[in-house]
Structures are given as C-alpha cells and as structure tokens.
Short mmCIF file of C-alpha atoms in Angstrom, two decimals:
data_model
loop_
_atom_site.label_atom_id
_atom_site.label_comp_id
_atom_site.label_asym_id
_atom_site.label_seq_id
_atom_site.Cartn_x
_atom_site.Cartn_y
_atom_site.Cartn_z
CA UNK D 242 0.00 0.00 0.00
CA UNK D 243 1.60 3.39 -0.96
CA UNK D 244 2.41 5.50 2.06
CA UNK D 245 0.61 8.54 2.81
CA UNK D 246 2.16 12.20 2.27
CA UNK D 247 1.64 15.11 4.40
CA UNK D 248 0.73 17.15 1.24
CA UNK D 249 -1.77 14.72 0.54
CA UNK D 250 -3.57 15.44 3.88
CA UNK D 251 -3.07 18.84 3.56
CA UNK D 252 -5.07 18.88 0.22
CA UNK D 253 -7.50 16.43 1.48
CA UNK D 254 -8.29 18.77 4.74
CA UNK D 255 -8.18 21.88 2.61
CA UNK D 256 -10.65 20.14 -0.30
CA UNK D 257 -12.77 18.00 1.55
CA UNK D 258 -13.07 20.46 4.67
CA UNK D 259 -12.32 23.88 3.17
CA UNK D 260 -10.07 24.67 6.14
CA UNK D 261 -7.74 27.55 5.99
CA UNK D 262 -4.20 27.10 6.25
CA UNK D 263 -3.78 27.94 9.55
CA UNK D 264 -6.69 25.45 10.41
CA UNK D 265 -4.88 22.84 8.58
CA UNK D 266 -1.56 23.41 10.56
CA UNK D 267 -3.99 23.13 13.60
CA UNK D 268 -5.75 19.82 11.96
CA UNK D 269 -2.28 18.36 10.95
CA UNK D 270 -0.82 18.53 14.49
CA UNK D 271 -4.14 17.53 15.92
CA UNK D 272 -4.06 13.98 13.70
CA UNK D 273 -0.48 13.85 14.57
CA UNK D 274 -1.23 14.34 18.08
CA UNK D 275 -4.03 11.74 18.22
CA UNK D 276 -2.28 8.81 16.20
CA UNK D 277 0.90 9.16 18.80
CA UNK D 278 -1.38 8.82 21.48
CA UNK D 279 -3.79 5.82 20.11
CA UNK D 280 -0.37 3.72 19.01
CA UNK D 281 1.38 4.33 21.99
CA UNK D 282 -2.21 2.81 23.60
CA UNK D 283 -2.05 0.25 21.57
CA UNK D 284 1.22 -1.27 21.85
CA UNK D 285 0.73 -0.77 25.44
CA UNK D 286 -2.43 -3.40 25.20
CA UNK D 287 -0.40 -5.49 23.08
CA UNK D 288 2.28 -5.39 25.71
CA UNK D 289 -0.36 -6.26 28.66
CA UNK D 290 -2.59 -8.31 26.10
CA UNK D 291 -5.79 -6.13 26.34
CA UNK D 292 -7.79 -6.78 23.21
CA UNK D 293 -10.38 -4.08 24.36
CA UNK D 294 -7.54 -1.44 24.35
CA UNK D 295 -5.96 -2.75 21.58
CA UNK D 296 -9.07 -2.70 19.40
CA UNK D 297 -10.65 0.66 20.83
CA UNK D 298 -6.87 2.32 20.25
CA UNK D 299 -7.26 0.95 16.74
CA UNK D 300 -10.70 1.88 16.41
CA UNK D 301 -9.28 5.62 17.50
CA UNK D 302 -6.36 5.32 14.63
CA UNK D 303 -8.67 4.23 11.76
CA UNK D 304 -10.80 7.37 12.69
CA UNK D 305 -7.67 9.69 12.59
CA UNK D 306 -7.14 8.46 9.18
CA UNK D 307 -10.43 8.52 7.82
CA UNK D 308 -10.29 12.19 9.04
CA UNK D 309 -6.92 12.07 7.50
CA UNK D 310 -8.84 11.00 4.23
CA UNK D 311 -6.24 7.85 4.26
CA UNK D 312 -8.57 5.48 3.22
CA UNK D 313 -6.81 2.51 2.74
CA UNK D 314 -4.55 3.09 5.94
CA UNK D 315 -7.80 3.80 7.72
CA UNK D 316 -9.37 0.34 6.30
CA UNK D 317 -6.30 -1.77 7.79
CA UNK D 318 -6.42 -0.31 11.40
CA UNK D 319 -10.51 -1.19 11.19
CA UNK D 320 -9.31 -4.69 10.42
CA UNK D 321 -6.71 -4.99 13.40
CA UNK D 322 -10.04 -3.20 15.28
CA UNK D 323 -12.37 -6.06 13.93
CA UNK D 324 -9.80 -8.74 15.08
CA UNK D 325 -8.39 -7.56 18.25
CA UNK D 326 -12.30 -7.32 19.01
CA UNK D 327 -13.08 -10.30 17.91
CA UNK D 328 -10.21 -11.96 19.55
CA UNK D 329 -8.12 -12.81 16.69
CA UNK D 330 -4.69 -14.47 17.88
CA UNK D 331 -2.34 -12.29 15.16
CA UNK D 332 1.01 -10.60 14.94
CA UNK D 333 -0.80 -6.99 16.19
CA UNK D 334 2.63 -5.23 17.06
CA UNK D 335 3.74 -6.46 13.16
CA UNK D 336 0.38 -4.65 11.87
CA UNK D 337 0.78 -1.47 13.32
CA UNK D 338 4.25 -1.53 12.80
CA UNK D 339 3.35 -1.55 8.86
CA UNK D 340 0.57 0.71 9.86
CA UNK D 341 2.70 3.45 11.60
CA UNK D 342 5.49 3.11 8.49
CA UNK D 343 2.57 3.40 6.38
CA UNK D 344 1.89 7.13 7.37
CA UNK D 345 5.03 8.13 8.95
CA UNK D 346 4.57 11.07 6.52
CA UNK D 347 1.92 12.96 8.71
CA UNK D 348 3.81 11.87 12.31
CA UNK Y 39 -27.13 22.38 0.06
CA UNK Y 40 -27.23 23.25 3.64
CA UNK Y 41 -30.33 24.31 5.37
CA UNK Y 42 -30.81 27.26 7.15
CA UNK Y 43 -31.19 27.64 10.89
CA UNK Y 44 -34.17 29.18 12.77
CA UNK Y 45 -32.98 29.96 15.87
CA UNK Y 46 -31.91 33.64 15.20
CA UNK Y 47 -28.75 33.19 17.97
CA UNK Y 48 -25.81 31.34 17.43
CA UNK Y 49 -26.43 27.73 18.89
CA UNK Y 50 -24.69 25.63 21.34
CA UNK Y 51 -23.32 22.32 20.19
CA UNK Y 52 -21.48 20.09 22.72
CA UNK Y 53 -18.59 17.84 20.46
CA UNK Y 54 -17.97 14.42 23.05
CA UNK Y 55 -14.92 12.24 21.56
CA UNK Y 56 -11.74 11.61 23.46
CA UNK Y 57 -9.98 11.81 19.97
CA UNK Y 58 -8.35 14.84 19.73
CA UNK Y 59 -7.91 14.87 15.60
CA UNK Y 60 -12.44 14.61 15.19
CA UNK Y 61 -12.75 17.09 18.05
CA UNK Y 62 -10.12 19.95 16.00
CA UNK Y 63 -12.10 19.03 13.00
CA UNK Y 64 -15.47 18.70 13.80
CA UNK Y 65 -14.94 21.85 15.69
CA UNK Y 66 -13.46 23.74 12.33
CA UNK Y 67 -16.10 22.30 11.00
CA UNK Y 68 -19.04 23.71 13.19
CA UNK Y 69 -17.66 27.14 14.33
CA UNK Y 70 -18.47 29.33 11.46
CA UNK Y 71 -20.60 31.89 13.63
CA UNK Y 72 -23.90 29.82 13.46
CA UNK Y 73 -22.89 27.66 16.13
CA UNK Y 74 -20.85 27.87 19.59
CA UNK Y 75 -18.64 25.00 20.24
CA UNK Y 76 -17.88 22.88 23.30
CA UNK Y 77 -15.60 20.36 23.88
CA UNK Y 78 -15.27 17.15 25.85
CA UNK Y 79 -13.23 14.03 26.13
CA UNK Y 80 -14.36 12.76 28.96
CA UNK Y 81 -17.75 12.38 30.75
CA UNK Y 82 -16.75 14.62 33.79
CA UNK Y 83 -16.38 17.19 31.54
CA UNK Y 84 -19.17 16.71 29.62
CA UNK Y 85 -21.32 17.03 32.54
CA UNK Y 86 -19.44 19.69 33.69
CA UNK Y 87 -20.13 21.78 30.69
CA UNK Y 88 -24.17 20.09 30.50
CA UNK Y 89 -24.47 21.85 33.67
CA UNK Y 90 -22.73 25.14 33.28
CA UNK Y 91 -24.05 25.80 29.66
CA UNK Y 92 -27.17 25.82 27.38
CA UNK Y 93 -26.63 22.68 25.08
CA UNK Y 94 -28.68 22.78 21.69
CA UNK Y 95 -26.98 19.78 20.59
CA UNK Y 96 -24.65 16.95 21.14
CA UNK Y 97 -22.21 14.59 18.83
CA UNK Y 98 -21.22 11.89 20.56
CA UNK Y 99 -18.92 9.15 19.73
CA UNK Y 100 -19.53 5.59 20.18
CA UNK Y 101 -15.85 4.57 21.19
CA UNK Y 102 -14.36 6.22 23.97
CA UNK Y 103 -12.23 5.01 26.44
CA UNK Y 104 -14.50 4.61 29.73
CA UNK Y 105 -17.68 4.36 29.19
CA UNK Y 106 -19.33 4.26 25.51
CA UNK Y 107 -21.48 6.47 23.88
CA UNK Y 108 -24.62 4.31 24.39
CA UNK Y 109 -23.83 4.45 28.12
CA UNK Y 110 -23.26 8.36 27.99
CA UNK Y 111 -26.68 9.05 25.79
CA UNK Y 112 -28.59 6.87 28.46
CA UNK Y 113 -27.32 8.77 31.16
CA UNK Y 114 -28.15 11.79 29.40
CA UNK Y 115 -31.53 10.61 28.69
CA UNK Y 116 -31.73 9.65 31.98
CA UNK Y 117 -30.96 12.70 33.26
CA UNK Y 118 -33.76 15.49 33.82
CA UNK Y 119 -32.38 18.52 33.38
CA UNK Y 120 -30.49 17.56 29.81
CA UNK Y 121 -32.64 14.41 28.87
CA UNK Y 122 -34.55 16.68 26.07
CA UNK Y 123 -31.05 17.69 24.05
CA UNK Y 124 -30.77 15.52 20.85
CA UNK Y 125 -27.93 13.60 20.66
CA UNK Y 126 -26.17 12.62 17.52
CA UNK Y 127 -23.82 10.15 17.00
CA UNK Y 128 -20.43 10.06 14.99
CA UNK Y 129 -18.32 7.01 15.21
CA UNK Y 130 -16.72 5.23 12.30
CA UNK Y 131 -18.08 1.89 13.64
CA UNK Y 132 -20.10 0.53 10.59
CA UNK Y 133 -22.39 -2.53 11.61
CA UNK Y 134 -26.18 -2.08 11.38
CA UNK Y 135 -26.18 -3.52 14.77
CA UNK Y 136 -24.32 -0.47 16.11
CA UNK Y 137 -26.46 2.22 14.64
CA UNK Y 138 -29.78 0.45 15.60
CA UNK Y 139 -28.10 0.42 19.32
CA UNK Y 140 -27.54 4.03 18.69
CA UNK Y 141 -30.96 5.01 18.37
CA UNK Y 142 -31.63 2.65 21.20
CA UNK Y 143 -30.37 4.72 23.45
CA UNK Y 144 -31.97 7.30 22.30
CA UNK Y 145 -29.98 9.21 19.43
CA UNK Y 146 -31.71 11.07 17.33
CA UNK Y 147 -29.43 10.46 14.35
CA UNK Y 148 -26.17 8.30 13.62
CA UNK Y 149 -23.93 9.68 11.20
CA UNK Y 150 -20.83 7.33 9.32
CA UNK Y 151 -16.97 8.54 9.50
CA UNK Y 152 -15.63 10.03 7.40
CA UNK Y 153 -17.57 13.06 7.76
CA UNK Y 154 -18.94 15.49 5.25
CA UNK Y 155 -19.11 18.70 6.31
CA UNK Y 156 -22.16 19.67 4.75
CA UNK Y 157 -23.76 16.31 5.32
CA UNK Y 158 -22.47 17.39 9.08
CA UNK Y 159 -24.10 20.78 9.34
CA UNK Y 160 -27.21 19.81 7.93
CA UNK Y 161 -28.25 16.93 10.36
CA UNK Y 162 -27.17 19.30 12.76
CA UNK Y 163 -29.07 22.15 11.96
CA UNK Y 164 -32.12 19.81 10.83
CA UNK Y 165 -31.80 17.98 14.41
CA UNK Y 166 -31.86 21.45 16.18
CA UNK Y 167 -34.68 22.71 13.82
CA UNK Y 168 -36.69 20.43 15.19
CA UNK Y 169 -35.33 20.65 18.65
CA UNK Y 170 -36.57 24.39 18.29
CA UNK Y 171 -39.81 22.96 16.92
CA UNK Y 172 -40.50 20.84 19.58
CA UNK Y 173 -39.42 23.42 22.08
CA UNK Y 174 -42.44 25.53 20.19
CA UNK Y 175 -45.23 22.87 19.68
CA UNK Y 176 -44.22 22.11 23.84
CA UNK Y 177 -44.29 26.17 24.36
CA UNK Y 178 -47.56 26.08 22.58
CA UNK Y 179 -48.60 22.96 24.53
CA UNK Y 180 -47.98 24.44 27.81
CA UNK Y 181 -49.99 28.26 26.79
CA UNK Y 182 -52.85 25.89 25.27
CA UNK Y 183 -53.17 23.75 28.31
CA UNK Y 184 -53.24 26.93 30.67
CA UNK Y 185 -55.77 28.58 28.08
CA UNK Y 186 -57.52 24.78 28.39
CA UNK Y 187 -57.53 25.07 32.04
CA UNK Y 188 -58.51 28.80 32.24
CA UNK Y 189 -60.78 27.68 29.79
CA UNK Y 190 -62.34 24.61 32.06
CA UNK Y 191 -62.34 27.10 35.01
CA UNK Y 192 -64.10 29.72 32.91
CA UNK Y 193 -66.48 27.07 31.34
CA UNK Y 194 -66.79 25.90 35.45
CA UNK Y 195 -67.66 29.41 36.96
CA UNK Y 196 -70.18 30.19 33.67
CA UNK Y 197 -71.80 26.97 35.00
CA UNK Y 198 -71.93 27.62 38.12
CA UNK Y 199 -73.50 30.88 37.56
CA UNK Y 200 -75.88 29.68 34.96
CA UNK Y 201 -76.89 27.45 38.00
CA UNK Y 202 -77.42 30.19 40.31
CA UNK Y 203 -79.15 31.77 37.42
CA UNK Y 204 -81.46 29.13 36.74
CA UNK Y 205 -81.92 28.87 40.36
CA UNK Y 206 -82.79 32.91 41.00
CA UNK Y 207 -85.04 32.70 37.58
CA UNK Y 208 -86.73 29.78 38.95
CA UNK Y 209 -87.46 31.51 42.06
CA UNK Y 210 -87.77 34.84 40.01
CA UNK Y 211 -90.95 32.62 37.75
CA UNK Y 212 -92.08 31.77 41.58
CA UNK Y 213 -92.10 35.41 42.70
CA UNK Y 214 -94.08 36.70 39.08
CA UNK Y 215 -96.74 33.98 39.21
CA UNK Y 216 -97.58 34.94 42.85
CA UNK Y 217 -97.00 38.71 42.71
CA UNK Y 218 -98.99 38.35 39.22
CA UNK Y 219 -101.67 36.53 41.05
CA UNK Y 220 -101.61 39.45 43.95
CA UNK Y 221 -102.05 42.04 41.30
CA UNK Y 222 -104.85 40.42 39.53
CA UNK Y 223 -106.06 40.05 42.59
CA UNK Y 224 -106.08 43.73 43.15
CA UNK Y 225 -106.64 44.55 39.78
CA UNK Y 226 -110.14 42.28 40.10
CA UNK Y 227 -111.07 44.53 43.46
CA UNK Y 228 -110.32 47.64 41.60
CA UNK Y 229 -112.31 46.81 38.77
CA UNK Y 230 -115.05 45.62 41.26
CA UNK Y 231 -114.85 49.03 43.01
CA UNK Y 232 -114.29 51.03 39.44
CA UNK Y 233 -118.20 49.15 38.80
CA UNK Y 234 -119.05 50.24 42.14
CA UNK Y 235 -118.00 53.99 42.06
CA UNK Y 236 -119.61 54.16 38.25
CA UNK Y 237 -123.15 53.05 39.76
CA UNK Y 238 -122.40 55.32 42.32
CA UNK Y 239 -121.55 57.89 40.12
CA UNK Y 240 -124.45 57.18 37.82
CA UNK Y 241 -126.87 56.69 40.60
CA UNK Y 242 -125.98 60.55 41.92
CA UNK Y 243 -125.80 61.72 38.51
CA UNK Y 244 -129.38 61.01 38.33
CA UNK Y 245 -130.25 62.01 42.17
CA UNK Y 246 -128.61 65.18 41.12
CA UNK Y 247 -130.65 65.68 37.68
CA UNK Y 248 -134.29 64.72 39.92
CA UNK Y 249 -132.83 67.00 42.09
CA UNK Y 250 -131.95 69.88 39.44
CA UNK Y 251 -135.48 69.10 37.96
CA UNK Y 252 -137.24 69.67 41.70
CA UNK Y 253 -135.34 72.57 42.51
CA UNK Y 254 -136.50 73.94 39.24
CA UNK Y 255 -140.30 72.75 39.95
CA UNK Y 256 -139.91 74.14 43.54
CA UNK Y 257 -138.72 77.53 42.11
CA UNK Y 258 -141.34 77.76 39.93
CA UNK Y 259 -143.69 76.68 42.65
CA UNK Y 260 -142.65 79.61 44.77
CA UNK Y 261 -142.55 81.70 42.43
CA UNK Y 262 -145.94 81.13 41.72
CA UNK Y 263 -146.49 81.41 45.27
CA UNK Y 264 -145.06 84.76 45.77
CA UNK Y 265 -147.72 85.86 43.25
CA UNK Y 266 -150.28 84.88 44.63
CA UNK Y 267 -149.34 86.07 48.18
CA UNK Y 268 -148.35 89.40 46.77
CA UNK Y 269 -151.75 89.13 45.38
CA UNK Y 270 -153.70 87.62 48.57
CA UNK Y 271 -151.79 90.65 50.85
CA UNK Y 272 -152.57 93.14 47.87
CA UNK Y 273 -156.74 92.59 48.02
CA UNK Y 274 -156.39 92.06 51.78
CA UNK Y 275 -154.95 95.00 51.75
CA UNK Y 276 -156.97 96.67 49.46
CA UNK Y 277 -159.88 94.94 51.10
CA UNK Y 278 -159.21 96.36 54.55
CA UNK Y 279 -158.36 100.09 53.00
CA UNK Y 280 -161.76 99.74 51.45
CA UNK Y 281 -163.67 98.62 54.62
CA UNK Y 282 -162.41 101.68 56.56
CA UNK Y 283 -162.64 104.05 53.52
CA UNK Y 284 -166.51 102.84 53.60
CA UNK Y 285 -167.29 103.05 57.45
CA UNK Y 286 -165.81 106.48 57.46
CA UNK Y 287 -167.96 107.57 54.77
CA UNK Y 288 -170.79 105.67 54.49
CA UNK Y 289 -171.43 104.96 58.15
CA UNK Y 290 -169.39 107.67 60.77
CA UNK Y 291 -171.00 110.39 59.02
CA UNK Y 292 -174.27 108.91 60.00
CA UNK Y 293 -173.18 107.82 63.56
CA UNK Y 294 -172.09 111.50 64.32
CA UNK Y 295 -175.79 113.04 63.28
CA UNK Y 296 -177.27 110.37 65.57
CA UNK Y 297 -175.19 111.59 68.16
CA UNK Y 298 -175.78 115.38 67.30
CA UNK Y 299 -179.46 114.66 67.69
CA UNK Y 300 -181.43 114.19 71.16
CA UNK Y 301 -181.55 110.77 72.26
CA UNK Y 302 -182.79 109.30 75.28
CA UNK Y 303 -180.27 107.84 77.54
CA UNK Y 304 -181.08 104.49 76.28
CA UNK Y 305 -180.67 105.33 72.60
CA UNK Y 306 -177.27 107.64 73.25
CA UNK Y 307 -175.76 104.16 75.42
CA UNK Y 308 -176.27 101.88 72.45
CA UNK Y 309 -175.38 104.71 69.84
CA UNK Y 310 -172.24 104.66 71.78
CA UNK Y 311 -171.49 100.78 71.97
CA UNK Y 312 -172.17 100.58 68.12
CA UNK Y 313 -169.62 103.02 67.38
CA UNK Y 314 -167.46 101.47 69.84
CA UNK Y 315 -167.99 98.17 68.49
CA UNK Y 316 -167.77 99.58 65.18
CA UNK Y 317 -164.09 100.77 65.87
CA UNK Y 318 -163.02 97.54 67.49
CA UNK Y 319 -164.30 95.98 64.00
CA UNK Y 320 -162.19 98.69 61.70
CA UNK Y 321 -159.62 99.44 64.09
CA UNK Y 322 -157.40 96.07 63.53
CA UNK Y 323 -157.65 97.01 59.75
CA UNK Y 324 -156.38 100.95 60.96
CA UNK Y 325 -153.77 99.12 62.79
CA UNK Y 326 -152.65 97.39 60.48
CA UNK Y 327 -152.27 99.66 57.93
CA UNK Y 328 -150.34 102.00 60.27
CA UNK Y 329 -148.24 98.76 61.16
CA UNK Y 330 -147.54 98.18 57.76
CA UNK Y 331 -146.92 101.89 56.65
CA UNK Y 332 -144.92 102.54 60.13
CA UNK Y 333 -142.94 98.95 60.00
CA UNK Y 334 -143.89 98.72 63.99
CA UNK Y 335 -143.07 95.47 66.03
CA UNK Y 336 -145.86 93.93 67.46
CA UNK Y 337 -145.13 94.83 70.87
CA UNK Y 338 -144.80 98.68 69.41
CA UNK Y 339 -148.40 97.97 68.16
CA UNK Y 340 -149.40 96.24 71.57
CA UNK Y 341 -147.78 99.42 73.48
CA UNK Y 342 -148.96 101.82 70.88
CA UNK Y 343 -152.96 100.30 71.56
CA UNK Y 344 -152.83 100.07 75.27
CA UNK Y 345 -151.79 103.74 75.24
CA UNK Y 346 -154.14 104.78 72.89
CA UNK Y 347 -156.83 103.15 75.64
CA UNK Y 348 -154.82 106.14 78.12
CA UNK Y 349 -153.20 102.93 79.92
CA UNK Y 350 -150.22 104.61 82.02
CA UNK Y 351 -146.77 103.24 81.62
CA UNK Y 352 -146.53 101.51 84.75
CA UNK Y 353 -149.90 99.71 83.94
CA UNK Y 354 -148.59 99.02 80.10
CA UNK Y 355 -145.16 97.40 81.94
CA UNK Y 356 -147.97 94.96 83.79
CA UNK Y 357 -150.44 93.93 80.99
CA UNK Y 358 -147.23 93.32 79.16
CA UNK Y 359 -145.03 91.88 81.32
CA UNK Y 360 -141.93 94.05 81.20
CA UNK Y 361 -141.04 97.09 82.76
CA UNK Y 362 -141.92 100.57 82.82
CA UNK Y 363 -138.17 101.53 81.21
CA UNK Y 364 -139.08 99.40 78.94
CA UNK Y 365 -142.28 100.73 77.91
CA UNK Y 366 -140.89 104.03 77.70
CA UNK Y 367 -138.06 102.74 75.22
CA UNK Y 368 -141.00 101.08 72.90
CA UNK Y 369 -142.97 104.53 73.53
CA UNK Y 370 -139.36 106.62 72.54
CA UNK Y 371 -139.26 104.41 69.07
CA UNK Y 372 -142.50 104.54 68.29
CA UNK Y 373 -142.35 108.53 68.71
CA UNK Y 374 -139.77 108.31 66.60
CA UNK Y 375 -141.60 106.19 63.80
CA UNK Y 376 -144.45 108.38 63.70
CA UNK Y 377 -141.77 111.39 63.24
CA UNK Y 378 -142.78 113.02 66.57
CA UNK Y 379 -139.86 112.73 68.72
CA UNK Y 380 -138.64 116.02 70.60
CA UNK Y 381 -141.84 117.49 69.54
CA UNK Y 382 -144.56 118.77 72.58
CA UNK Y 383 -147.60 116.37 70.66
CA UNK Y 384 -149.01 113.49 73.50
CA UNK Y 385 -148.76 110.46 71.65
CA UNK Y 386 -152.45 108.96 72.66
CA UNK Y 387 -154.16 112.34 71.38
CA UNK Y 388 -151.95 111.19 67.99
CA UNK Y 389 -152.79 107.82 68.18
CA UNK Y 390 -156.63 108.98 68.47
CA UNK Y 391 -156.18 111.69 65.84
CA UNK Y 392 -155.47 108.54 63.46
CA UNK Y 393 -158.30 106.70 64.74
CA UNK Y 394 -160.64 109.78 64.07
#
C-alpha cells in the first residue's frame, strides 16, 4: 500500500473540509497528536494483552485516518479493530508496525 | 445544500470524543458563527459543561475510552435537566447492529466517518430545527393547556353561575306567578270598586238631575207662590183700605148726626157701643195699615194700643209683662216712627187723631 504524504492530507483537509491554512496546521498537528497517542495505547495493550484497548486504540487510529482521508490506511487499522475485538490471535505489534510506516509522513 | 437555521442566535453544540484529531475538526467544522462549540473528552467534563451551559446539541462518539457512547446518551436521557437535548452520533463503527443500538439509546441520528461537512451541518441544523420545533409545539402545549384550564375554570364558573341563574329565575318565575296573582287580585277589586263607584256615580248623577229638575219645579212653585201672596196681601190690603174708607164715609157720618141729635139715655148708650164696636171691627184694619206703613213690632203695636186706651206706663209694663223703662223705650221708638220725637204732641191724642 503506498504510504501517505503530508501534502496529501493537507489537500485532502483543505478540499474536503475547506479549512484555511492555519486550520490545517492546527488539523495536521491535531491527527499527529491523536495517532501518537492511540499507538502508543495500543502497543501498550499489546504489551499487557488487552484486546479491548488494543481494538478501541485501533478503532481511534482508523478514525484519525479517515479524518486524515487515508482510506486505505484507515481500512487496515478497522481490520486490526475487527480482530483484536473479535479476539483474533495475530502478529498486532507487526500490523501497526506496517501501519505506523505506512503514514510516517503525517507523524 | 445546507439548510438554514431558525434559531436567530448562534447555537450551542457540545462535540464528546476523546480523539483529539475529530474534536479539532469537527470543531473547524461547526464554528463558522452559526454555532458555539464545546468540547469534551471525557464524561466529567461533559457534565461539567451540560451543567454550566445551554446545550442545543450533542455529537457523541460511540468509542471512547470509559464508558461508551450508548452508556453516555442513556445517562443523558436519563438525566432530567439535559434528557430533552438531541444527541447525535459520529463514530466510524459501521455494523447495522451499532447504529440500531444508537438510536436505542436514544440518538436522534447516527452519522458514518468520514464526515462530510455539509452532510455534518445539515443533520445538525435539521436535528436542532426540530429541537426548536418541539421546544415551540411544547411552548404552545404548555400556553394551550393553561388557556384549556382557564378555559375549564371559565367554562366551570359560567356553569356555576348559569346554575345560580337558573336557580334565582326559577325563584324569580315563583315570585311573578304569585306577585302576578296578587295584582290580579287587586286589579279584580279595583275593577269591582271602578263598577261600584260608576253606579255610584251614575246613581248621583241622576239624584242630582231629579234634584236639578225639583229645585226647578220648587222655584217655579214659589214663584208662583209669591204671586199669589203678593196678590192675597194686595186685596187684603186693598180689602181692609176699602172697609175703613166705607165706614168712614158711608157709616161715621151717619153715627155722628145720631149723636148730634137728642136721644134718650137708652138710645145715646147703644149709639155709643155701636160706634165702639164699630171701631173695634175697623180698628185692627187701621192698625194694620199703620203697622204696615210705620214697620212697627208687634209689641210697638201692643204698646202703641194700650196707650191709645190712656193705659199709664206703669200699667202698660204689667199687661205686658216688662217694665216701665221698657215701655218708655218702645214709647221713645214709636215717637220716633211716627216722626214726633222732641216734639210737645201726647202720643195717645196722635194715636186717636189717626183713629178719628
């Protein structure tokens, strides 16, 4: 999957949301803000094995990048969502490891 | 195309999501001067502000970290004083299952990330269109259920009084049908007395017109009676003026030669007692004529014969029975009738001189 720019979510929050610049600064830190925070949560889970944070942090990421307008990025952290909620025994710490190199453009 | 708000103030829209990334945006999104913004991340907070601030509006996300959004709109149902604020929710969870358990807990809408701002503000402003709407119909609710129970209490009190007027008109019908009975009553009476006064009335007219009709008879009557006394004292008189008028010329004459001649004693005494007798016969006639030309009382005449027979005073006051002052008082008057007072003429030689 091709990685995500930070021009590209600059255009995407400027066409889809008509925000000024300065609001997309604002909206640019804010994503970056949020997706440290939910994958710093979620390794934590995997680290203490707690699906329900682990899925609810990735739940919180796939929201970021659907505001992001990173579709595809946004679809795989809904599918480590769906199976850390469903209980899926996987390599999580792999996925969002491939997640977070995904769109280390907007970090 | 966006639809416009009604509520002419800016509204107040609470944004609930403990991801920092949807509450920047979806607070870009909103705060374009038709709407005032506030933020929560946490349900502390979000109570904090509920209570502190007049929320049109909240969008709530599903997934937070304590306690989901189902929980927090079921509180907020729950809850009295913010139980009527619609709730929206914004979550990029995507089952059927979660949206119906949305609405389940009482959303009013349930809107899919990733979010379209226009989409956005037009649930919004439809959701608190209606909010305003309701607030209006429940406004209008209230004012027509007062007006219904001012209404009731109106419709209550005009019954009660049409009562009490029923009652007073029923007692008012009482109060006519006997006071009408008094009056015809009276009205009979006074027609029975109006009957009564007319026969009267009619009974005196015709007393007074026999009357009228007598009093004219009786007028005539004495009229006719005056004549004929008039007449009866006229001959009388006439009658006695003519008996003296013919003794004193067709019998004293005579009388006096018999006299003048020599008669035995015998003849002269009954000479005498015929004129004597003849004088007592013409002398009531000479009296009165003298009465009636003189207007004398009868006592005057008594007085004025007894002297005339040379009866003194004192003997006049006994035949008479009154006394001798008296007698001298009728003497004084009849003086003065005859036209003889303070003259030196005896009033029995003038009575005489009349009789002669």
């Amino acid at each position: 999957m091709i990685p995500v720019s930070l021009q590209e979510l600059k255009d995407h929050l400027h066409k889809t949301y008509q925000l000024s610049p300065e609001q997309i600064d604002r909206m640019v830190a804010s994503i970056q803000r949020a997706l440290t925070l939910e994958f710093d949560k979620a390794f934590n889970a995997i680290n203490q094995q707690d699906m329900t944070s682990l899925w609810k942090a990735s739940h919180s990421i796939k929201g970021a990048l659907m505001n992001a307008g990173a579709a595809g990025w946004a679809e795989f952290a809904q599918k480590i969502e769906k199976d850390a909620k469903a209980g899926v025994d996987a390599d999580y710490a792999a996925l969002l490891n491939e997640l977070q190199n995904g769109i280390r453009d907007i970090f | 195309m966006v639809p416009s708000l009604h509520s002419p103030g800016p509204q107040t829209i609470l944004i609930f999501d403990d991801d920092f990334s949807n509450l920047t945006l979806l607070s870009m999104i909103l705060q374009d001067g038709s709407f005032s913004v506030l933020e929560a991340d946490h349900w502390e907070k979000a109570q904090n502000l509920l209570e502190h601030n007049k929320v049109d509006l909240i969008l709530l996300d599903i997934v937070l970290a304590d306690l989901d959004g189902y929980q927090i709109c079921k509180k907020i149902k729950n809850h009295q004083k913010f139980q009527d604020i619609p709730v929206i929710f914004i979550t990029s969870l995507d089952e059927p299952f979660d949206e119906e358990k949305g609405f389940m807990a009482g959303a009013v809408d349930y809107l899919r990330k990733p979010i379209h701002p226009d989409i956005l503000k037009a649930r919004v402003i439809t959701h608190l269109n209606i909010k305003q709407q309701r607030e209006q119909l429940e406004a209008q609710n209230l004012e027509l259920a007062e007006k219904t129970l001012a209404y009731k209490q109106e419709a209550q009190r005009r019954r009660n009084a049409e009562e009490e007027l029923m009652v007073a008109y029923s007692s008012l019908e009482d109060r006519v049908k006997e006071r009408t009975a008094e009056l015809r009553e009276v009205n009979q009476e006074m027609a029975n007395q109006i009957k009564r006064r007319r026969r009267s009335e009619q009974a005196l007219l015709k007393s007074k017109e026999a009357l009228t009709r007598q009093n004219i008879r009786l007028e005539e009557l004495n009229a006719a009676l005056k004549v004929l006394l008039d007449k009866r004292d006229k001959d009388q008189k006439e009658f006695e003026e003519r008996i003296v008028t013919q003794v004193k010329q067709l019998v004293d004459p005579y009388i006096r030669k018999l006299q003048q001649t020599k008669l035995n004693e015998s003849q002269s005494v009954q000479l005498d007692i015929l004129s004597t007798n003849l004088d007592e016969i013409v002398s009531p006639f000479t009296r009165n004529i003298f009465a009636l030309e003189l207007q004398l009382t009868p006592v005057e005449i008594q007085i004025a014969n007894l002297v005339k027979q040379g009866k003194s005073s004192k003997e006049i006051a006994e035949l008479v029975c009154i006394t001798p002052g008296t007698v001298d008082l009728h003497r004084k008057n009849i003086r003065k009738k005859f036209g003889i007072s303070n003259k030196k003429v005896n009033l029995r030689t003038y009575l005489l001189s009349f009789q002669n």
